[in-house]
Short mmCIF file of C-alpha atoms and ligand atoms in Angstrom, two decimals:
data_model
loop_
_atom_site.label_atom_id
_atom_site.label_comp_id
_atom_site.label_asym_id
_atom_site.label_seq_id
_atom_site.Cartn_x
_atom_site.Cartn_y
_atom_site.Cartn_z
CA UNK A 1 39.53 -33.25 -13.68
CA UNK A 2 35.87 -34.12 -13.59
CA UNK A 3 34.07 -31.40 -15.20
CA UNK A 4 31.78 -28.78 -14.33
CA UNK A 5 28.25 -28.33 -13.67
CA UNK A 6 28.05 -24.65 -15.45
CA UNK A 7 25.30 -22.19 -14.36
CA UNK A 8 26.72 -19.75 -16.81
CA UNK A 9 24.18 -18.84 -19.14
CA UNK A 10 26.50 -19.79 -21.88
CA UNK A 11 28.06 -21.24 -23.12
CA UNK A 12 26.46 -23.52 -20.24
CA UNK A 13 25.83 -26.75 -19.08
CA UNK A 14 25.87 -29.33 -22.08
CA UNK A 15 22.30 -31.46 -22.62
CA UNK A 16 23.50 -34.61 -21.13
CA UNK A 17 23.01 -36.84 -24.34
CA UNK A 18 25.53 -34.78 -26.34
CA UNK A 19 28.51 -36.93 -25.43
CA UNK A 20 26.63 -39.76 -26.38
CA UNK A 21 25.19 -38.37 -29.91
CA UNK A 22 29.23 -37.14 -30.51
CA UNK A 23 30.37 -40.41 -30.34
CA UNK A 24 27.79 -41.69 -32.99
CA UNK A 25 28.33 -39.19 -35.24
CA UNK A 26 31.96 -39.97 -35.40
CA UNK A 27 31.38 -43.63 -35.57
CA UNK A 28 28.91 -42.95 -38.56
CA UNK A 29 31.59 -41.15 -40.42
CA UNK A 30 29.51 -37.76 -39.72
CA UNK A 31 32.30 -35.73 -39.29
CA UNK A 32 33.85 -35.72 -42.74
CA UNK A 33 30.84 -36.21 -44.90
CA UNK A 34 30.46 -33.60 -47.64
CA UNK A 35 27.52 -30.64 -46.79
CA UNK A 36 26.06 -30.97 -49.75
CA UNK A 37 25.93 -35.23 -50.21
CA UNK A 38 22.16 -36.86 -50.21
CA UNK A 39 23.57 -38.65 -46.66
CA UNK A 40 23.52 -35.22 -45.40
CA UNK A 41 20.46 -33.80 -46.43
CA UNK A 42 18.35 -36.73 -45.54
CA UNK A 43 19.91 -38.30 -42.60
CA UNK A 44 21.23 -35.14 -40.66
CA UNK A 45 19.67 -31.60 -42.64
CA UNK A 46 16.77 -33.04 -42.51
CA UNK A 47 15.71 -34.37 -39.43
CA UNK A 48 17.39 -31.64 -37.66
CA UNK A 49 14.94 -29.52 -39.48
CA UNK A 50 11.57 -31.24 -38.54
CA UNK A 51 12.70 -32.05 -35.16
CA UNK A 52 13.28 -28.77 -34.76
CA UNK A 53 9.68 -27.37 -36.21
CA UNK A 54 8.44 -29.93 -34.00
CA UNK A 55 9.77 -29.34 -30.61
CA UNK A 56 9.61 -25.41 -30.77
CA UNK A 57 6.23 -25.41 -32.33
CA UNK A 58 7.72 -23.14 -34.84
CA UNK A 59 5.07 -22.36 -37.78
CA UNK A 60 5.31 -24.80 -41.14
CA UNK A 61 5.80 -21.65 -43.04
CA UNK A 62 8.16 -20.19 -41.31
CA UNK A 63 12.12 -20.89 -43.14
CA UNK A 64 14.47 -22.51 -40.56
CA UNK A 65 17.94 -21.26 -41.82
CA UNK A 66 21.70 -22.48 -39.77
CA UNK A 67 24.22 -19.58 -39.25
CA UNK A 68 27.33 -19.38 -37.21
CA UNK A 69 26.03 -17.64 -34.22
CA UNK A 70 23.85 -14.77 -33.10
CA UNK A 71 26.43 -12.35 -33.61
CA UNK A 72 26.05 -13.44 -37.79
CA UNK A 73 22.13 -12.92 -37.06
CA UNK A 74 22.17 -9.50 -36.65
CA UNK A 75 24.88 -8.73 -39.25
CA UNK A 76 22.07 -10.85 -42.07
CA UNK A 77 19.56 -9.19 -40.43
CA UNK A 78 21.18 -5.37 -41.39
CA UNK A 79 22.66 -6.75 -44.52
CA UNK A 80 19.46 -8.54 -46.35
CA UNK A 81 16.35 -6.28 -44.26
CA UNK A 82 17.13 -3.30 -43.66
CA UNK A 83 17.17 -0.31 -46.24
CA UNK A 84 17.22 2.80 -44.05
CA UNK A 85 15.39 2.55 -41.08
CA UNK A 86 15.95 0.48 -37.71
CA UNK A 87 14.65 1.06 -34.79
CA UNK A 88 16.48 -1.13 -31.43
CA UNK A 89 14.92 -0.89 -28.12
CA UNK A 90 16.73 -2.27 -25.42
CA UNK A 91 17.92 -2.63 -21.94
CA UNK A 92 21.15 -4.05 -21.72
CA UNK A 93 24.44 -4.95 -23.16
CA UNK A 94 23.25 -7.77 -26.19
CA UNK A 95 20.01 -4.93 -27.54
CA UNK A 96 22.88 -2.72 -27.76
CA UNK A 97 25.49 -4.46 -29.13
CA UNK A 98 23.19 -5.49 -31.74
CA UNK A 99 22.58 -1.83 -32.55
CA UNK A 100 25.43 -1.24 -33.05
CA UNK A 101 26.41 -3.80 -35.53
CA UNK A 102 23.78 -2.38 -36.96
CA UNK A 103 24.78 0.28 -37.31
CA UNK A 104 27.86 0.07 -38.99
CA UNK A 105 25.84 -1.30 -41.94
CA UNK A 106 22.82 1.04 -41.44
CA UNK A 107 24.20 4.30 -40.18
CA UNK A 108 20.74 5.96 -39.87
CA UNK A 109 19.42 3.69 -37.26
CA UNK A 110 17.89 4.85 -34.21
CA UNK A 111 17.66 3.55 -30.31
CA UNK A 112 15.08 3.47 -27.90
CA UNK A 113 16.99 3.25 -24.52
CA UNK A 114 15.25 1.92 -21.24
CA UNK A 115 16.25 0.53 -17.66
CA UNK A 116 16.21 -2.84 -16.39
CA UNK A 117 13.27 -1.96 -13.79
CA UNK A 118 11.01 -0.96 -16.18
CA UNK A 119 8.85 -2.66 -19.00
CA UNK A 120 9.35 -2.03 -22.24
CA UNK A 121 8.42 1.89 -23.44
CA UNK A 122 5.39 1.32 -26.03
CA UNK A 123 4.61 4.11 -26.68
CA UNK A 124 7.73 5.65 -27.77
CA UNK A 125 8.21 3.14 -30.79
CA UNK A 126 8.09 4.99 -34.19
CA UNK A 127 6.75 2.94 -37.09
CA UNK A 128 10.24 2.18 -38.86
CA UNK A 129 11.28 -1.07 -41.40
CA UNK A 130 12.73 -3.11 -38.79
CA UNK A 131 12.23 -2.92 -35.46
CA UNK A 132 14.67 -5.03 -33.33
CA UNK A 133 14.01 -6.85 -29.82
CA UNK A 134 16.03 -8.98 -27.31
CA UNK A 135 13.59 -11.56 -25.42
CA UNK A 136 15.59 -12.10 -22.75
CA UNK A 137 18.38 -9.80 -22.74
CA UNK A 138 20.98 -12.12 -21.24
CA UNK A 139 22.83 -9.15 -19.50
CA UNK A 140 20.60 -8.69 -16.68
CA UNK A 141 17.98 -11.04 -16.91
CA UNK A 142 14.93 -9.08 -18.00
CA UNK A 143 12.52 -10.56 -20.50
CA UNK A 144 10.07 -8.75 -22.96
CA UNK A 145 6.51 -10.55 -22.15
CA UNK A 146 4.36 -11.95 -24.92
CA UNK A 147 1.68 -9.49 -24.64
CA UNK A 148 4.11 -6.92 -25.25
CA UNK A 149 5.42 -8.43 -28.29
CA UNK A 150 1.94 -9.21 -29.66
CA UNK A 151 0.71 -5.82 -29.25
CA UNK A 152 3.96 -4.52 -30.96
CA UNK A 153 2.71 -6.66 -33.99
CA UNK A 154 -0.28 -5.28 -34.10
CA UNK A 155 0.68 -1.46 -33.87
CA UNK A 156 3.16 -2.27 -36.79
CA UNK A 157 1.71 -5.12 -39.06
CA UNK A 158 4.00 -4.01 -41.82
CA UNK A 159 7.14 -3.83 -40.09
CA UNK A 160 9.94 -6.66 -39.95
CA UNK A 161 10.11 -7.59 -36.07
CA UNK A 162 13.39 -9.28 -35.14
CA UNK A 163 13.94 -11.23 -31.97
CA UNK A 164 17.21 -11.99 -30.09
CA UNK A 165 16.05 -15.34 -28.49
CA UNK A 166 19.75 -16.58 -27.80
CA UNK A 167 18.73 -17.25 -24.30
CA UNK A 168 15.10 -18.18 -24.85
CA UNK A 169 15.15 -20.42 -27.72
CA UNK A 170 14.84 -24.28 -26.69
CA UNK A 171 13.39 -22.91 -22.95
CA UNK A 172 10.10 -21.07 -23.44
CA UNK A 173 7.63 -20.61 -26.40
CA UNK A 174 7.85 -18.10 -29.00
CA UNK A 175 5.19 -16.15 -29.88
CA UNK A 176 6.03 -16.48 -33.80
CA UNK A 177 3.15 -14.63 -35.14
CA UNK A 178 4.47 -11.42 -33.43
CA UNK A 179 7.95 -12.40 -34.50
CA UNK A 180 9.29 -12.06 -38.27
CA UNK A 181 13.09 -13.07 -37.54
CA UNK A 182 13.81 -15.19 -34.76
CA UNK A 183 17.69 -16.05 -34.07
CA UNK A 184 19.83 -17.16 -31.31
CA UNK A 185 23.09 -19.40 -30.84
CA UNK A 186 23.13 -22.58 -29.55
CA UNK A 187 25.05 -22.56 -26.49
CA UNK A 188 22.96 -21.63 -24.19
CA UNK A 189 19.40 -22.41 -23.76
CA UNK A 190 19.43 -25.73 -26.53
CA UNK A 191 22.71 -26.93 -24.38
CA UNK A 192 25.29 -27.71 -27.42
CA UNK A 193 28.86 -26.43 -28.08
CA UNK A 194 29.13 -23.29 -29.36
CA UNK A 195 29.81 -22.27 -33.12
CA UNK A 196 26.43 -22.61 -34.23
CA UNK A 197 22.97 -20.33 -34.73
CA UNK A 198 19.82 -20.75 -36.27
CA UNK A 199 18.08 -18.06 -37.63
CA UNK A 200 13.74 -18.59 -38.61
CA UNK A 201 11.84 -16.29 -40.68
CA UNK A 202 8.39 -15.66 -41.49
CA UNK A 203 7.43 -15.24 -45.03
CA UNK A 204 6.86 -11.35 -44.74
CA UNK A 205 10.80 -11.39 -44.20
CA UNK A 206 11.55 -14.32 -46.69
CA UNK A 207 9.64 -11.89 -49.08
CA UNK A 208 11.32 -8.75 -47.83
CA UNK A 209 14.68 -10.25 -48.29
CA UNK A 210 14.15 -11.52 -51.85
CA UNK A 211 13.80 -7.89 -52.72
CA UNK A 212 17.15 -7.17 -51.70
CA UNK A 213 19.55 -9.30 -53.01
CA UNK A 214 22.96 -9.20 -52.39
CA UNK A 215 26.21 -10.37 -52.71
CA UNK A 216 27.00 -10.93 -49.10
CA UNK A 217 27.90 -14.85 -48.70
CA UNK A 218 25.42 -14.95 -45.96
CA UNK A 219 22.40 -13.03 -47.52
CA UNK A 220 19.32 -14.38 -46.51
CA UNK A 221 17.87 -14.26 -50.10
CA UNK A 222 21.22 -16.61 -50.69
CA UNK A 223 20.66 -18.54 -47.64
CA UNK A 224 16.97 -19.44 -48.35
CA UNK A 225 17.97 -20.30 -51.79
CA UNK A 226 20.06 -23.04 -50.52
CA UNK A 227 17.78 -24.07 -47.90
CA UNK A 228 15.40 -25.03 -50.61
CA UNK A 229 17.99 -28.45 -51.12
CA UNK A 230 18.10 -28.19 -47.30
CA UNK A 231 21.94 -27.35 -47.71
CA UNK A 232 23.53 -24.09 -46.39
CA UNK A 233 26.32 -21.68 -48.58
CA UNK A 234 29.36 -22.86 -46.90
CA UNK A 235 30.97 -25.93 -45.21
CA UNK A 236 28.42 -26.12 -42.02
CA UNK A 237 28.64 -27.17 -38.77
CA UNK A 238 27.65 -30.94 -39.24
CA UNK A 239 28.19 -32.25 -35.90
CA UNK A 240 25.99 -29.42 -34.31
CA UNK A 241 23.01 -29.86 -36.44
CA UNK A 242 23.30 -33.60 -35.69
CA UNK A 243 23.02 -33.19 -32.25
CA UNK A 244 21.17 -30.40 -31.92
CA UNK A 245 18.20 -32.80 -33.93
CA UNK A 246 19.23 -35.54 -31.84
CA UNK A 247 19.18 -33.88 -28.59
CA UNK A 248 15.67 -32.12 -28.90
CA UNK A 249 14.26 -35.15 -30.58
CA UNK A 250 14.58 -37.05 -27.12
CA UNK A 251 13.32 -33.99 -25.28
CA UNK A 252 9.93 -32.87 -23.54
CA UNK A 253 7.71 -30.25 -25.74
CA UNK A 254 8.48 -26.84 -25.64
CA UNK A 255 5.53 -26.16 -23.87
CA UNK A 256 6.18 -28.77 -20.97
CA UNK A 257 9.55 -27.62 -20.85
CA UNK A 258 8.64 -23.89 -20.61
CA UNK A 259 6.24 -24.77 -17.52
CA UNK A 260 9.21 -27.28 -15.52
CA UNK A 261 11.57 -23.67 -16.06
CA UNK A 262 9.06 -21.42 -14.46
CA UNK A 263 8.12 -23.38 -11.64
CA UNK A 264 11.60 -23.84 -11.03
CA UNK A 265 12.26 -20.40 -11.54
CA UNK A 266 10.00 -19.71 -9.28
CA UNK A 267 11.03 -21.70 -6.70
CA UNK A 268 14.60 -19.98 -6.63
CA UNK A 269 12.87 -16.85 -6.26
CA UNK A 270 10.90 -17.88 -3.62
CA UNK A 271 14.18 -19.15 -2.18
CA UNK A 272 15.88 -15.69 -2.05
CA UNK A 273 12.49 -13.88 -1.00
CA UNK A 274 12.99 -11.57 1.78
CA UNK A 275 16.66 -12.02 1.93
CA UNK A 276 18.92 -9.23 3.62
CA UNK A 277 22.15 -10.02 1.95
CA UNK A 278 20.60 -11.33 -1.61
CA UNK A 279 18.36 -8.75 -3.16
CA UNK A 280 17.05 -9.92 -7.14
CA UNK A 281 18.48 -7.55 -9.59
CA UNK A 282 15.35 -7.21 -11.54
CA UNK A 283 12.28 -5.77 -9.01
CA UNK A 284 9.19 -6.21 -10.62
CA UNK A 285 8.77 -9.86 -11.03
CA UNK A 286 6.81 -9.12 -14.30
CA UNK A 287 10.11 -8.21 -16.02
CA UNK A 288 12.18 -11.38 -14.93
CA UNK A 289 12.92 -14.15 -17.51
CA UNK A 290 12.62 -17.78 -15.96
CA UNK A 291 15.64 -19.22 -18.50
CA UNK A 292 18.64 -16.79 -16.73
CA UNK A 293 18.00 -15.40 -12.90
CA UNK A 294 20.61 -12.23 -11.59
CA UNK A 295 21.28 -12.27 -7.75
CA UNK A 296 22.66 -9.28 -6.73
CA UNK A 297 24.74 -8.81 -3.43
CA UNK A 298 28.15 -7.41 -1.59
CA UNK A 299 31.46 -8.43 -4.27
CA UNK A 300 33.11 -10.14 -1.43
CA UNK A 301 29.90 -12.23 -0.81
CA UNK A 302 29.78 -13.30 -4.67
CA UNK A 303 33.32 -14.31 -4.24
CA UNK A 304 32.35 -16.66 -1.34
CA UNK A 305 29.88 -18.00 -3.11
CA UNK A 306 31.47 -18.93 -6.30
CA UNK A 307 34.63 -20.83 -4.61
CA UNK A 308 31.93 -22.72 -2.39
CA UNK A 309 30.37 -23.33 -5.61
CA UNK A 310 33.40 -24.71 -7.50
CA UNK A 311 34.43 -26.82 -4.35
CA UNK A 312 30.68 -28.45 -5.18
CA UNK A 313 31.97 -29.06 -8.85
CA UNK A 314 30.12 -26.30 -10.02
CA UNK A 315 30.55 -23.08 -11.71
CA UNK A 316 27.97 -19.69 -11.05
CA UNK A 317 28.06 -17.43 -13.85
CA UNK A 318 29.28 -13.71 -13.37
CA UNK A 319 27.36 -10.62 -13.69
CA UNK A 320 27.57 -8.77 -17.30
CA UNK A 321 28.43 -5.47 -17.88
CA UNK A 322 27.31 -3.27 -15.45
CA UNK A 323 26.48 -5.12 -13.04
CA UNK A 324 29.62 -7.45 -13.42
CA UNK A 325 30.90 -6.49 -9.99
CA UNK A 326 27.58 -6.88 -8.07
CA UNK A 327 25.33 -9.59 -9.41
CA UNK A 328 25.88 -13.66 -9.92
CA UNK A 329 23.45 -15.35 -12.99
CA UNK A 330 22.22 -18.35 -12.70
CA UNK A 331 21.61 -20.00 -15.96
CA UNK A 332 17.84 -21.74 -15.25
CA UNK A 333 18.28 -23.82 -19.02
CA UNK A 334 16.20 -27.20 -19.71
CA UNK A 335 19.58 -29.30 -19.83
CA UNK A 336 19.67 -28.64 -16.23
CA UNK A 337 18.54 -31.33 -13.94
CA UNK A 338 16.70 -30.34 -10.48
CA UNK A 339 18.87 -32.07 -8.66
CA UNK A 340 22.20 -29.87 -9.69
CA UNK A 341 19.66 -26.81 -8.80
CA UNK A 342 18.76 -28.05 -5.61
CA UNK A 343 22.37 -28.93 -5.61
CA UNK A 344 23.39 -24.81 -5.87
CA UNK A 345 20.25 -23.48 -4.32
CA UNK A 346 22.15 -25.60 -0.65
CA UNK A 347 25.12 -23.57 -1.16
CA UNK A 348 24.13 -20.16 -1.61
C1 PLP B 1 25.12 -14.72 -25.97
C2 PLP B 1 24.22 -13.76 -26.63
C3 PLP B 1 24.53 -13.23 -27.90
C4 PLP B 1 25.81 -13.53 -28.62
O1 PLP B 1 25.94 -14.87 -28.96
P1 PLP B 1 27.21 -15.33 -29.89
O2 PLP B 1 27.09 -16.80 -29.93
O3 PLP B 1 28.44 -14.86 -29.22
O4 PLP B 1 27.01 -14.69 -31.22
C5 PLP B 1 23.63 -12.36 -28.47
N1 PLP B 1 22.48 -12.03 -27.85
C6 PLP B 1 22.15 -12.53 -26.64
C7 PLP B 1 20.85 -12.12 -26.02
C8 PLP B 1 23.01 -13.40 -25.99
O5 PLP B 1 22.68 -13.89 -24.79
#
């Protein structure tokens, strides 16, 4: 069975060099070298870890640290930052999933609750230690805009800002400075198999977290400690930090990359404009992200679509949560060509 083009926004359609990069690393005897051997610090830790500062533009003093997934970024996050208070504002199913991982670690934290259709609430933020985000909240497609997130730094200077960017990262820039922890996985936007996240920290959290020690496995005081001999605490992921390296090196800048997915973002919106049987689940166009896109429409229609879809070889990701039964995503990610979205824009 050939396999298929996935719109899903993850895990979604590989980067199209990974097959390639997965063959080399098994014929370079990548896949059983030990974590913590010079080969792996300076052919694969290494690299990775430039490549990576260089293609995202991500600060030189910000810490690059590789966890297991975004899930384990938010479970650091409450573990190694977070003494009492935590403040999550969100939209959707991730923000609030987050919280409440969260809060099983940090019973006393607090929610600020808002709708898809409008922009994030300023001015009901509290000043509070952390102060968690989602950048694109992957449920329904809304994204928190850069001036938002900048003036949130500079209402709360002292605070630790995280950022869920599990379906920004690799896409669109970062605003870092506004940022203190930045994590996502990397099935989704950076195109790899899943089982991998990265998590990047500015020194006001690097500093934070070296207050707090603690005996989790995955502390961040722990984890920075071992990214000082670019190693991580346990047996990594080898193969995806090879490719992930790899795969970006070959790419376009994030910035060139960021302007292809809006114009093509836009161009699927344009697309749809006006339509009587597809309305776009998020209104004001201010609000939309250009990485993931939410069509919404009658179920029965969404079923027609998807089986025309899969008889084209290609597969339309569902709607999330509550709007599972009404909305399709399309995942708009850099590892997609124009041609396979030209390819699903002629179907739908
Ligand atoms: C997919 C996703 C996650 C969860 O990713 P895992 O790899 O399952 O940990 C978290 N946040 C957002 C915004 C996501 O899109």
């Amino acid at each position: 069975m050939a396999s298929l083009i996935s719109f899903y926004p993850g895990p979604s359609r590989l980067h199209p060099r990974v097959g390639h990069y997965m063959q080399e690393a098994v014929e370079k005897g990548y896949l059983s070298i030990n974590h913590r051997s010079a080969a792996f610090v300076s052919e694969i830790s290494i690299p990775t870890i430039e490549t990576l500062r260089d293609r995202l533009d991500i600060p030189m003093d910000y810490t690059i640290l590789f966890t297991s997934s975004a899930t384990e970024g938010w479970e650091i996050i409450a573990q190694s930052l977070i003494a009492s208070e935590s403040l999550h504002i969100f939209n959707g199913a991730f923000g609030e999933r987050g919280y409440h991982y969260t809060q099983n670690i940090v019973p006393t934290a607090t929610a600020i609750r808002y709708t898809h259709q409008e922009a994030l609430p300023m001015t009901k933020i509290k000043i509070a230690e952390h102060i968690a985000l989602t950048h694109c909240e992957t449920s329904n497609t809304t994204l928190v805009s850069e001036e938002i997130l900048v003036a949130i730094r500079e209402l709360y200077p002292d605070s630790i800002i995280s950022l869920d960017a599990t379906s920004t990262l690799g896409g669109i820039t970062i605003p870092w400075r506004a940022v203190d922890v930045v994590y996502a996985s990397v099935q989704k936007c950076l195109g790899l198999p899943a089982g991998m996240g990265l998590l990047i920290c500015s020194p006001q959290a690097i500093a934070k977290a070296k207050q707090n020690p603690n005996k989790h496995y995955n502390s961040l005081a722990t984890l920075h400690d071992r990214m000082q001999d670019y190693q991580t605490t346990y047996t990594t992921n080898v193969l995806n930090i090879y490719l992930l390296g790899k795969t970006l090196a070959e790419d376009d800048t994030i910035s060139s990359k960021e302007k292809h997915l809006r114009a093509r973002a836009a161009e699927i919106y344009a697309r749809f404009h006006g339509s009587e049987e597809k309305r776009f689940l998020i209104q004001d166009q201010s609000l939309r992200s250009p990485t993931v896109i939410a069509l919404q429409m009658a179920a029965d229609r969404i079923e027609v679509y998807k089986k025309k879809a899969l008889e084209h070889n290609m597969l339309i990701g569902n709607g999330y949560g509550a709007w599972a039964g009404d909305t399709l995503r399309i995942a708009n990610f850099p590892q997609h060509t124009d041609a396979e979205i030209q390819n699903l824009l002629a179907i739908l």
